[in-house]
mmCIF file of C-alpha atoms in Angstrom:
data_model
loop_
_atom_site.group_PDB
_atom_site.id
_atom_site.type_symbol
_atom_site.label_atom_id
_atom_site.label_comp_id
_atom_site.label_asym_id
_atom_site.label_seq_id
_atom_site.Cartn_x
_atom_site.Cartn_y
_atom_site.Cartn_z
ATOM 1 C CA MET A 1 135.158 100.519 118.578
ATOM 2 C CA LEU A 2 133.857 103.164 116.111
ATOM 3 C CA THR A 3 130.074 102.675 115.402
ATOM 4 C CA LEU A 4 127.150 104.205 113.320
ATOM 5 C CA LYS A 5 124.635 105.583 115.598
ATOM 6 C CA VAL A 6 120.794 105.075 114.211
ATOM 7 C CA LYS A 7 117.585 105.373 115.308
ATOM 8 C CA LEU A 8 115.910 101.644 115.690
ATOM 9 C CA LYS A 9 113.247 102.242 113.412
ATOM 10 C CA ASP A 10 115.879 102.719 110.838
ATOM 11 C CA ALA A 11 118.019 99.906 111.803
ATOM 12 C CA GLU A 12 117.222 97.337 108.973
ATOM 13 C CA LYS A 13 117.581 99.985 105.980
ATOM 14 C CA THR A 14 120.821 101.134 107.406
ATOM 15 C CA LYS A 15 122.162 97.735 108.195
ATOM 16 C CA LYS A 16 121.191 96.645 104.134
ATOM 17 C CA MET A 17 123.106 99.738 103.185
ATOM 18 C CA LEU A 18 126.356 99.336 105.165
ATOM 19 C CA LEU A 19 126.474 95.574 104.063
ATOM 20 C CA SER A 20 126.076 96.696 100.408
ATOM 21 C CA LYS A 21 128.532 98.923 100.778
ATOM 22 C CA GLY A 22 131.209 96.703 102.815
ATOM 23 C CA LEU A 23 131.065 99.384 105.573
ATOM 24 C CA LEU A 24 129.682 97.015 108.480
ATOM 25 C CA ASP A 25 132.160 95.314 110.408
ATOM 26 C CA VAL A 26 130.655 91.660 110.587
ATOM 27 C CA HIS A 27 133.390 90.317 113.388
ATOM 28 C CA PHE A 28 131.595 92.198 115.956
ATOM 29 C CA LEU A 29 127.687 92.488 117.174
ATOM 30 C CA PRO A 30 125.489 95.694 117.148
ATOM 31 C CA SER A 31 124.795 97.438 120.176
ATOM 32 C CA LYS A 32 121.517 99.221 121.382
ATOM 33 C CA ASP A 33 119.881 101.195 123.873
ATOM 34 C CA ARG A 34 115.851 102.200 124.090
ATOM 35 C CA SER A 35 116.175 104.599 121.192
ATOM 36 C CA PHE A 36 119.587 103.698 119.202
ATOM 37 C CA ILE A 37 121.287 100.606 117.820
ATOM 38 C CA TYR A 38 125.082 101.091 117.149
ATOM 39 C CA PHE A 39 126.508 99.135 114.242
ATOM 40 C CA PRO A 40 130.063 98.513 114.342
ATOM 41 C CA VAL A 41 131.728 100.000 111.183
ATOM 42 C CA LYS A 42 135.155 99.703 109.285
ATOM 43 C CA LYS A 43 135.692 103.329 108.741
ATOM 44 C CA ARG A 44 134.002 106.768 108.911
ATOM 45 C CA PHE A 45 132.290 107.620 105.516
ATOM 46 C CA SER A 46 129.670 110.484 104.336
ATOM 47 C CA SER A 47 126.002 110.194 104.080
ATOM 48 C CA SER A 48 126.397 107.070 101.586
ATOM 49 C CA GLY A 49 122.266 107.581 100.944
ATOM 50 C CA LEU A 50 121.235 107.944 104.417
ATOM 51 C CA ALA A 51 118.464 110.291 105.456
ATOM 52 C CA SER A 52 120.496 112.338 107.706
ATOM 53 C CA LYS A 53 124.215 113.025 108.297
ATOM 54 C CA PRO A 54 125.948 109.869 109.926
ATOM 55 C CA VAL A 55 126.872 109.798 113.651
ATOM 56 C CA PHE A 56 129.859 108.071 114.833
ATOM 57 C CA VAL A 57 130.130 106.797 118.591
ATOM 58 C CA GLN A 58 133.128 104.898 120.089
ATOM 59 C CA LYS A 59 131.024 102.068 121.756
ATOM 60 C CA LYS A 60 132.073 98.870 123.427
ATOM 61 C CA VAL A 61 130.820 96.159 121.490
ATOM 62 C CA GLN A 62 131.313 92.279 121.393
ATOM 63 C CA ASN A 63 133.190 90.147 119.378
ATOM 64 C CA ARG A 64 131.182 87.550 117.407
ATOM 65 C CA GLU A 65 133.390 84.519 118.053
ATOM 66 C CA GLU A 66 133.709 85.376 121.950
ATOM 67 C CA ARG A 67 129.496 85.289 122.244
ATOM 68 C CA LYS A 68 128.581 82.013 123.980
ATOM 69 C CA SER A 69 125.582 80.289 123.753
ATOM 70 C CA LEU A 70 123.325 79.317 126.556
ATOM 71 C CA LYS A 71 124.523 75.656 126.448
ATOM 72 C CA GLU A 72 128.084 76.717 125.927
ATOM 73 C CA SER A 73 127.610 78.833 129.057
ATOM 74 C CA LEU A 74 126.312 76.169 131.397
ATOM 75 C CA GLY A 75 128.710 73.465 130.118
ATOM 76 C CA SER A 76 130.892 73.645 133.378
ATOM 77 C CA LYS A 77 127.670 74.012 135.741
ATOM 78 C CA LEU A 78 125.258 71.193 134.049
ATOM 79 C CA SER A 79 126.146 67.548 133.463
ATOM 80 C CA LYS A 80 126.183 66.176 130.127
ATOM 81 C CA ASP A 81 122.838 64.405 130.668
ATOM 82 C CA GLU A 82 121.196 67.969 132.215
ATOM 83 C CA LEU A 83 122.583 69.535 128.936
ATOM 84 C CA SER A 84 121.105 66.800 126.750
ATOM 85 C CA ILE A 85 117.577 68.023 127.707
ATOM 86 C CA LEU A 86 117.955 71.665 128.123
ATOM 87 C CA LYS A 87 115.671 73.648 125.863
ATOM 88 C CA SER A 88 117.828 76.598 124.793
ATOM 89 C CA SER A 89 115.031 78.201 122.742
ATOM 90 C CA MET A 90 113.235 81.040 124.609
ATOM 91 C CA ASP A 91 110.397 83.802 124.115
ATOM 92 C CA GLN A 92 112.221 87.045 124.426
ATOM 93 C CA ILE A 93 109.638 89.810 124.822
ATOM 94 C CA GLY A 94 111.163 93.233 125.586
ATOM 95 C CA THR A 95 113.767 92.786 128.156
ATOM 96 C CA ILE A 96 111.965 89.692 129.294
ATOM 97 C CA ALA A 97 113.072 86.152 128.558
ATOM 98 C CA ILE A 98 110.775 83.339 129.213
ATOM 99 C CA LEU A 99 111.921 79.770 129.260
ATOM 100 C CA GLU A 100 110.660 76.526 129.058
ATOM 101 C CA ILE A 101 112.342 74.393 131.908
ATOM 102 C CA PRO A 102 112.039 70.555 131.647
ATOM 103 C CA LYS A 103 110.799 68.608 135.155
ATOM 104 C CA GLU A 104 113.992 67.331 135.442
ATOM 105 C CA LEU A 105 115.843 70.431 135.411
ATOM 106 C CA VAL A 106 113.533 72.345 137.887
ATOM 107 C CA LYS A 107 116.300 72.186 140.747
ATOM 108 C CA ARG A 108 118.834 73.925 138.321
ATOM 109 C CA ARG A 109 116.551 76.626 137.119
ATOM 110 C CA LYS A 110 117.960 79.228 138.955
ATOM 111 C CA ILE A 111 121.308 78.700 137.326
ATOM 112 C CA ILE A 112 119.740 78.306 134.149
ATOM 113 C CA GLY A 113 118.274 81.843 134.713
ATOM 114 C CA ARG A 114 121.507 83.652 135.824
ATOM 115 C CA GLU A 115 123.622 82.270 132.430
ATOM 116 C CA THR A 116 120.557 83.303 130.118
ATOM 117 C CA LEU A 117 121.061 86.891 131.652
ATOM 118 C CA LYS A 118 124.610 86.778 131.336
ATOM 119 C CA VAL A 119 124.325 85.271 127.568
ATOM 120 C CA CYS A 120 121.350 86.753 126.224
ATOM 121 C CA LYS A 121 121.880 90.502 125.032
ATOM 122 C CA GLY A 122 119.199 92.823 126.242
ATOM 123 C CA VAL A 123 117.504 90.925 128.742
ATOM 124 C CA LYS A 124 117.027 92.272 132.239
ATOM 125 C CA GLY A 125 114.653 89.726 133.579
ATOM 126 C CA VAL A 126 114.122 85.809 133.356
ATOM 127 C CA PHE A 127 111.098 83.893 134.181
ATOM 128 C CA GLN A 128 109.896 80.165 133.928
ATOM 129 C CA LYS A 129 107.155 79.703 131.393
ATOM 130 C CA GLY A 130 103.671 78.485 132.892
ATOM 131 C CA LYS A 131 100.625 76.759 131.270
ATOM 132 C CA HIS A 132 98.503 78.771 129.349
ATOM 133 C CA GLU A 133 95.076 78.295 131.445
ATOM 134 C CA GLY A 134 91.775 79.999 131.619
ATOM 135 C CA VAL A 135 89.394 81.865 129.517
ATOM 136 C CA TYR A 136 91.984 84.677 129.133
ATOM 137 C CA ARG A 137 94.903 81.920 128.204
ATOM 138 C CA VAL A 138 97.355 83.683 130.665
ATOM 139 C CA GLN A 139 100.213 82.154 132.271
ATOM 140 C CA LYS A 140 101.673 82.008 135.808
ATOM 141 C CA LEU A 141 105.614 82.708 135.558
ATOM 142 C CA THR A 142 108.203 81.894 137.991
ATOM 143 C CA TRP A 143 111.155 84.471 138.513
ATOM 144 C CA LEU A 144 114.539 82.850 137.861
ATOM 145 C CA ALA A 145 116.828 86.028 137.592
ATOM 146 C CA GLY A 146 117.468 89.719 136.942
ATOM 147 C CA GLU A 147 114.609 92.115 137.450
ATOM 148 C CA LYS A 148 110.973 90.815 138.644
ATOM 149 C CA THR A 149 108.967 93.418 136.737
ATOM 150 C CA LYS A 150 106.402 91.767 134.174
ATOM 151 C CA GLU A 151 105.660 94.558 132.117
ATOM 152 C CA ALA A 152 107.483 94.670 128.952
ATOM 153 C CA VAL A 153 107.949 96.949 125.851
ATOM 154 C CA TYR A 154 107.954 94.991 122.627
ATOM 155 C CA LYS A 155 108.855 96.151 119.268
ATOM 156 C CA GLU A 156 108.100 94.127 116.074
ATOM 157 C CA ASN A 157 106.815 95.441 112.327
ATOM 158 C CA ASN A 158 107.618 99.102 112.892
ATOM 159 C CA ILE A 159 105.142 99.130 116.005
ATOM 160 C CA THR A 160 105.917 99.413 119.897
ATOM 161 C CA LEU A 161 103.844 97.234 122.511
ATOM 162 C CA LYS A 162 103.214 97.626 126.089
ATOM 163 C CA LEU A 163 102.149 94.434 128.068
ATOM 164 C CA ASP A 164 102.152 92.561 131.525
ATOM 165 C CA VAL A 165 103.593 89.105 129.977
ATOM 166 C CA GLU A 166 101.668 87.285 133.103
ATOM 167 C CA LYS A 167 98.397 88.869 132.570
ATOM 168 C CA VAL A 168 98.148 89.243 128.707
ATOM 169 C CA TYR A 169 98.529 86.348 125.930
ATOM 170 C CA PHE A 170 101.076 87.162 123.681
ATOM 171 C CA SER A 171 103.200 85.334 121.327
ATOM 172 C CA PRO A 172 106.332 87.097 119.672
ATOM 173 C CA ARG A 173 106.563 83.994 117.482
ATOM 174 C CA LEU A 174 103.628 85.327 115.525
ATOM 175 C CA SER A 175 105.531 88.109 114.381
ATOM 176 C CA ASN A 176 106.271 86.919 110.540
ATOM 177 C CA ASP A 177 102.573 86.019 110.334
ATOM 178 C CA ARG A 178 101.380 89.324 111.454
ATOM 179 C CA LYS A 179 103.707 90.924 108.758
ATOM 180 C CA ARG A 180 102.577 87.958 106.194
ATOM 181 C CA VAL A 181 98.858 88.902 106.837
ATOM 182 C CA ALA A 182 99.425 92.868 107.067
ATOM 183 C CA GLY A 183 100.785 92.341 103.261
ATOM 184 C CA LEU A 184 97.727 90.963 102.071
ATOM 185 C CA VAL A 185 95.344 93.761 103.103
ATOM 186 C CA GLN A 186 94.187 96.138 100.517
ATOM 187 C CA PRO A 187 93.025 99.663 100.225
ATOM 188 C CA GLY A 188 90.187 100.471 101.795
ATOM 189 C CA GLU A 189 89.603 97.199 103.659
ATOM 190 C CA GLU A 190 87.385 97.275 106.645
ATOM 191 C CA VAL A 191 89.350 94.423 108.988
ATOM 192 C CA LEU A 192 88.298 92.878 112.187
ATOM 193 C CA VAL A 193 90.510 91.245 114.515
ATOM 194 C CA MET A 194 88.810 88.814 117.113
ATOM 195 C CA PHE A 195 90.728 87.839 120.297
ATOM 196 C CA SER A 196 92.774 90.887 119.801
ATOM 197 C CA GLY A 197 94.799 90.820 123.014
ATOM 198 C CA CYS A 198 97.053 93.816 123.608
ATOM 199 C CA GLY A 199 96.754 94.592 120.266
ATOM 200 C CA PRO A 200 99.373 93.162 118.170
ATOM 201 C CA TYR A 201 97.357 92.614 114.985
ATOM 202 C CA THR A 202 95.493 95.406 115.407
ATOM 203 C CA CYS A 203 98.329 97.870 115.541
ATOM 204 C CA VAL A 204 100.735 96.071 112.883
ATOM 205 C CA ILE A 205 97.601 96.309 110.427
ATOM 206 C CA ALA A 206 96.656 99.962 111.446
ATOM 207 C CA LYS A 207 100.267 100.852 111.046
ATOM 208 C CA ASN A 208 101.654 99.113 108.099
ATOM 209 C CA THR A 209 98.833 98.801 105.658
ATOM 210 C CA PRO A 210 96.480 100.712 103.474
ATOM 211 C CA ALA A 211 93.141 99.563 105.557
ATOM 212 C CA LEU A 212 90.275 102.071 106.072
ATOM 213 C CA SER A 213 89.621 100.883 109.414
ATOM 214 C CA VAL A 214 90.807 98.355 111.919
ATOM 215 C CA VAL A 215 88.635 96.934 114.850
ATOM 216 C CA GLY A 216 89.483 94.631 117.603
ATOM 217 C CA VAL A 217 87.688 92.732 120.230
ATOM 218 C CA GLU A 218 89.091 91.427 123.336
ATOM 219 C CA ILE A 219 87.515 89.674 126.520
ATOM 220 C CA ASN A 220 90.632 90.065 128.843
ATOM 221 C CA PRO A 221 90.350 93.623 130.612
ATOM 222 C CA VAL A 222 93.761 93.608 131.203
ATOM 223 C CA GLY A 223 94.660 93.011 127.600
ATOM 224 C CA HIS A 224 92.113 95.662 126.122
ATOM 225 C CA ASP A 225 93.321 98.460 128.457
ATOM 226 C CA TYR A 226 96.785 97.852 126.869
ATOM 227 C CA ALA A 227 95.280 97.685 123.776
ATOM 228 C CA VAL A 228 93.943 101.305 124.143
ATOM 229 C CA GLU A 229 97.283 102.372 125.428
ATOM 230 C CA ASN A 230 99.237 100.557 122.573
ATOM 231 C CA LEU A 231 96.926 102.464 119.949
ATOM 232 C CA LYS A 232 97.801 105.795 121.303
ATOM 233 C CA ILE A 233 101.471 104.698 121.823
ATOM 234 C CA ASN A 234 101.326 104.090 117.857
ATOM 235 C CA LYS A 235 99.385 107.057 117.111
ATOM 236 C CA ARG A 236 96.634 104.930 115.440
ATOM 237 C CA GLU A 237 93.386 107.156 114.554
ATOM 238 C CA ASN A 238 92.377 104.333 111.864
ATOM 239 C CA ALA A 239 91.721 101.835 114.831
ATOM 240 C CA GLU A 240 89.714 101.149 117.658
ATOM 241 C CA VAL A 241 89.119 98.130 120.479
ATOM 242 C CA PHE A 242 86.131 97.110 122.138
ATOM 243 C CA LEU A 243 86.247 95.016 125.676
ATOM 244 C CA GLY A 244 83.987 91.742 125.881
ATOM 245 C CA ASP A 245 83.049 88.132 124.223
ATOM 246 C CA VAL A 246 83.443 88.298 120.625
ATOM 247 C CA ARG A 247 79.751 86.488 120.415
ATOM 248 C CA ASN A 248 78.260 89.349 122.115
ATOM 249 C CA VAL A 249 80.498 92.553 120.583
ATOM 250 C CA VAL A 250 80.748 91.666 117.140
ATOM 251 C CA PRO A 251 77.054 91.217 116.393
ATOM 252 C CA SER A 252 76.314 94.319 118.343
ATOM 253 C CA LEU A 253 78.807 96.393 115.898
ATOM 254 C CA LYS A 254 76.135 95.758 113.489
ATOM 255 C CA ARG A 255 79.297 95.730 110.581
ATOM 256 C CA LYS A 256 80.665 93.643 107.637
ATOM 257 C CA PHE A 257 84.274 93.259 107.028
ATOM 258 C CA ASP A 258 86.691 92.605 104.278
ATOM 259 C CA ARG A 259 88.952 90.453 106.272
ATOM 260 C CA ILE A 260 88.608 88.937 109.674
ATOM 261 C CA LEU A 261 91.523 87.352 112.033
ATOM 262 C CA MET A 262 90.654 84.785 114.601
ATOM 263 C CA PRO A 263 94.324 84.243 116.340
ATOM 264 C CA LEU A 264 92.864 81.950 119.072
ATOM 265 C CA PRO A 265 94.578 78.958 118.601
ATOM 266 C CA LYS A 266 93.174 76.650 121.029
ATOM 267 C CA ASN A 267 89.302 76.714 119.902
ATOM 268 C CA ALA A 268 89.017 79.440 117.322
ATOM 269 C CA SER A 269 86.823 77.134 115.128
ATOM 270 C CA GLU A 270 83.946 77.239 117.641
ATOM 271 C CA TYR A 271 83.811 81.026 116.783
ATOM 272 C CA LEU A 272 83.652 80.659 112.890
ATOM 273 C CA ASP A 273 79.599 81.053 113.058
ATOM 274 C CA VAL A 274 80.663 84.670 114.536
ATOM 275 C CA ALA A 275 83.255 85.353 111.943
ATOM 276 C CA LEU A 276 80.925 84.301 109.207
ATOM 277 C CA ALA A 277 77.978 86.293 110.340
ATOM 278 C CA ALA A 278 80.265 89.478 110.014
ATOM 279 C CA ALA A 279 82.050 88.484 106.806
ATOM 280 C CA LYS A 280 81.327 90.803 103.873
ATOM 281 C CA LYS A 281 80.860 88.950 100.378
ATOM 282 C CA GLY A 282 84.508 87.819 98.971
ATOM 283 C CA ALA A 283 85.999 88.560 102.678
ATOM 284 C CA THR A 284 88.957 86.587 103.587
ATOM 285 C CA ILE A 285 89.033 84.871 107.127
ATOM 286 C CA HIS A 286 92.351 84.063 109.007
ATOM 287 C CA MET A 287 91.738 81.370 111.643
ATOM 288 C CA TYR A 288 94.592 80.095 113.821
ATOM 289 C CA GLU A 289 94.405 76.501 115.338
ATOM 290 C CA PHE A 290 96.942 74.075 117.047
ATOM 291 C CA GLN A 291 96.928 70.634 115.178
ATOM 292 C CA ASN A 292 99.029 67.724 114.622
ATOM 293 C CA GLU A 293 100.869 67.961 111.670
ATOM 294 C CA ASN A 294 99.025 65.373 109.780
ATOM 295 C CA GLU A 295 95.754 66.327 111.126
ATOM 296 C CA THR A 296 95.035 69.698 109.795
ATOM 297 C CA HIS A 297 92.379 67.957 107.639
ATOM 298 C CA LYS A 298 90.065 68.405 111.118
ATOM 299 C CA SER A 299 90.161 72.159 111.049
ATOM 300 C CA ILE A 300 89.218 72.537 106.990
ATOM 301 C CA GLN A 301 86.387 69.898 108.195
ATOM 302 C CA ALA A 302 85.247 72.633 110.657
ATOM 303 C CA ILE A 303 85.665 75.041 108.329
ATOM 304 C CA LYS A 304 83.588 73.158 105.638
ATOM 305 C CA ASP A 305 80.848 72.277 108.274
ATOM 306 C CA ALA A 306 80.401 76.159 109.191
ATOM 307 C CA CYS A 307 80.276 77.729 105.810
ATOM 308 C CA ASP A 308 77.775 75.004 104.695
ATOM 309 C CA LYS A 309 75.589 75.626 108.042
ATOM 310 C CA ALA A 310 75.611 79.372 107.252
ATOM 311 C CA GLY A 311 74.783 78.829 103.610
ATOM 312 C CA ARG A 312 78.406 80.393 102.408
ATOM 313 C CA LYS A 313 80.634 78.856 99.949
ATOM 314 C CA TYR A 314 84.389 79.083 100.494
ATOM 315 C CA THR A 315 87.738 78.733 98.969
ATOM 316 C CA LEU A 316 90.732 77.523 100.919
ATOM 317 C CA LEU A 317 93.598 80.116 100.063
ATOM 318 C CA GLY A 318 96.203 78.301 102.077
ATOM 319 C CA ILE A 319 97.692 76.624 105.334
ATOM 320 C CA PHE A 320 100.432 78.410 107.138
ATOM 321 C CA LYS A 321 102.904 77.148 109.770
ATOM 322 C CA CYS A 322 103.574 79.561 112.187
ATOM 323 C CA GLY A 323 104.902 78.243 115.633
ATOM 324 C CA GLN A 324 105.262 74.964 117.518
ATOM 325 C CA ASN A 325 102.814 73.775 120.478
ATOM 326 C CA SER A 326 104.623 70.787 120.946
ATOM 327 C CA PRO A 327 107.119 68.305 119.226
ATOM 328 C CA ARG A 328 104.169 66.907 117.028
ATOM 329 C CA ALA A 329 101.658 69.870 117.061
ATOM 330 C CA TYR A 330 102.153 73.309 115.404
ATOM 331 C CA ARG A 331 100.286 76.614 115.276
ATOM 332 C CA PHE A 332 98.358 76.865 111.572
ATOM 333 C CA CYS A 333 96.890 79.867 109.981
ATOM 334 C CA PHE A 334 93.987 78.618 107.547
ATOM 335 C CA ASP A 335 93.312 81.522 104.897
ATOM 336 C CA PHE A 336 89.957 81.139 103.266
ATOM 337 C CA LYS A 337 87.716 83.092 101.390
ATOM 338 C CA VAL A 338 84.038 83.204 101.401
ATOM 339 C CA GLU A 339 81.324 84.224 98.989
#
């Protein structure tokens, strides 16, 4: 089929243009490789506002109606009872898919893995999700199908990240909130990212905002090493990362910040004293915590207690739901400003 070859970084802009001019053939799915995406188009055309001359390629693409869901693909392989408890949602990080397998389906997990490989475009390796444990919050993954490599190259919000999905804590589900927070950063801000991992927040903010500087602090040496590499991959000279416990590293920096991020959902509130000590007057703090939907007041109370102890006034700016942890618990981001 006739497709328009486009660099991945220009995909969203080009898609909007094709839709607005009625050139995109929406009955077919785009195809992509490591560097380009191929949009099915109805006909050849001139530049139409593109940055460069359009390149057309004959490419095999999939009809949208022919694409099966995971449950549809497993329809003849699992019983109705098994299908009813199957969790079809997954985390896809680059070419790696991570599935949550209910204990009732553990004996069927290899079948589920193989079908995931068939129906999920771009997936080359499928793993069963483990439990996040330890200081580093990493999970032990079980290989199910496809390639066994656990190192992924992941793209979001105009950045590229490399990471080992088993040795580094990372959530693709925070992509939208990373974009939201980046959109709040003002020119000249000095930003601190506590628990910075392999650098997702650090890179997104450093590359997409007018921040003067971005500093990341991570205790996991593997995550830190990937963060160093990811700053190089994204050519970020306005950011730097430090290895160590935030309780030790942040005070040693002897710096104050305009914006502080705390993306450690399990117990971020325990580090509010560190964040407040590093916050300038008028600074904004983004604290992430898992809470039941009707118990967000617990996190707000923790913020109040920490601010009272530090002698700082605060204003709650908003509470944002950004991911589900269990049927009744969610990851929330609490935005507040301190005086």
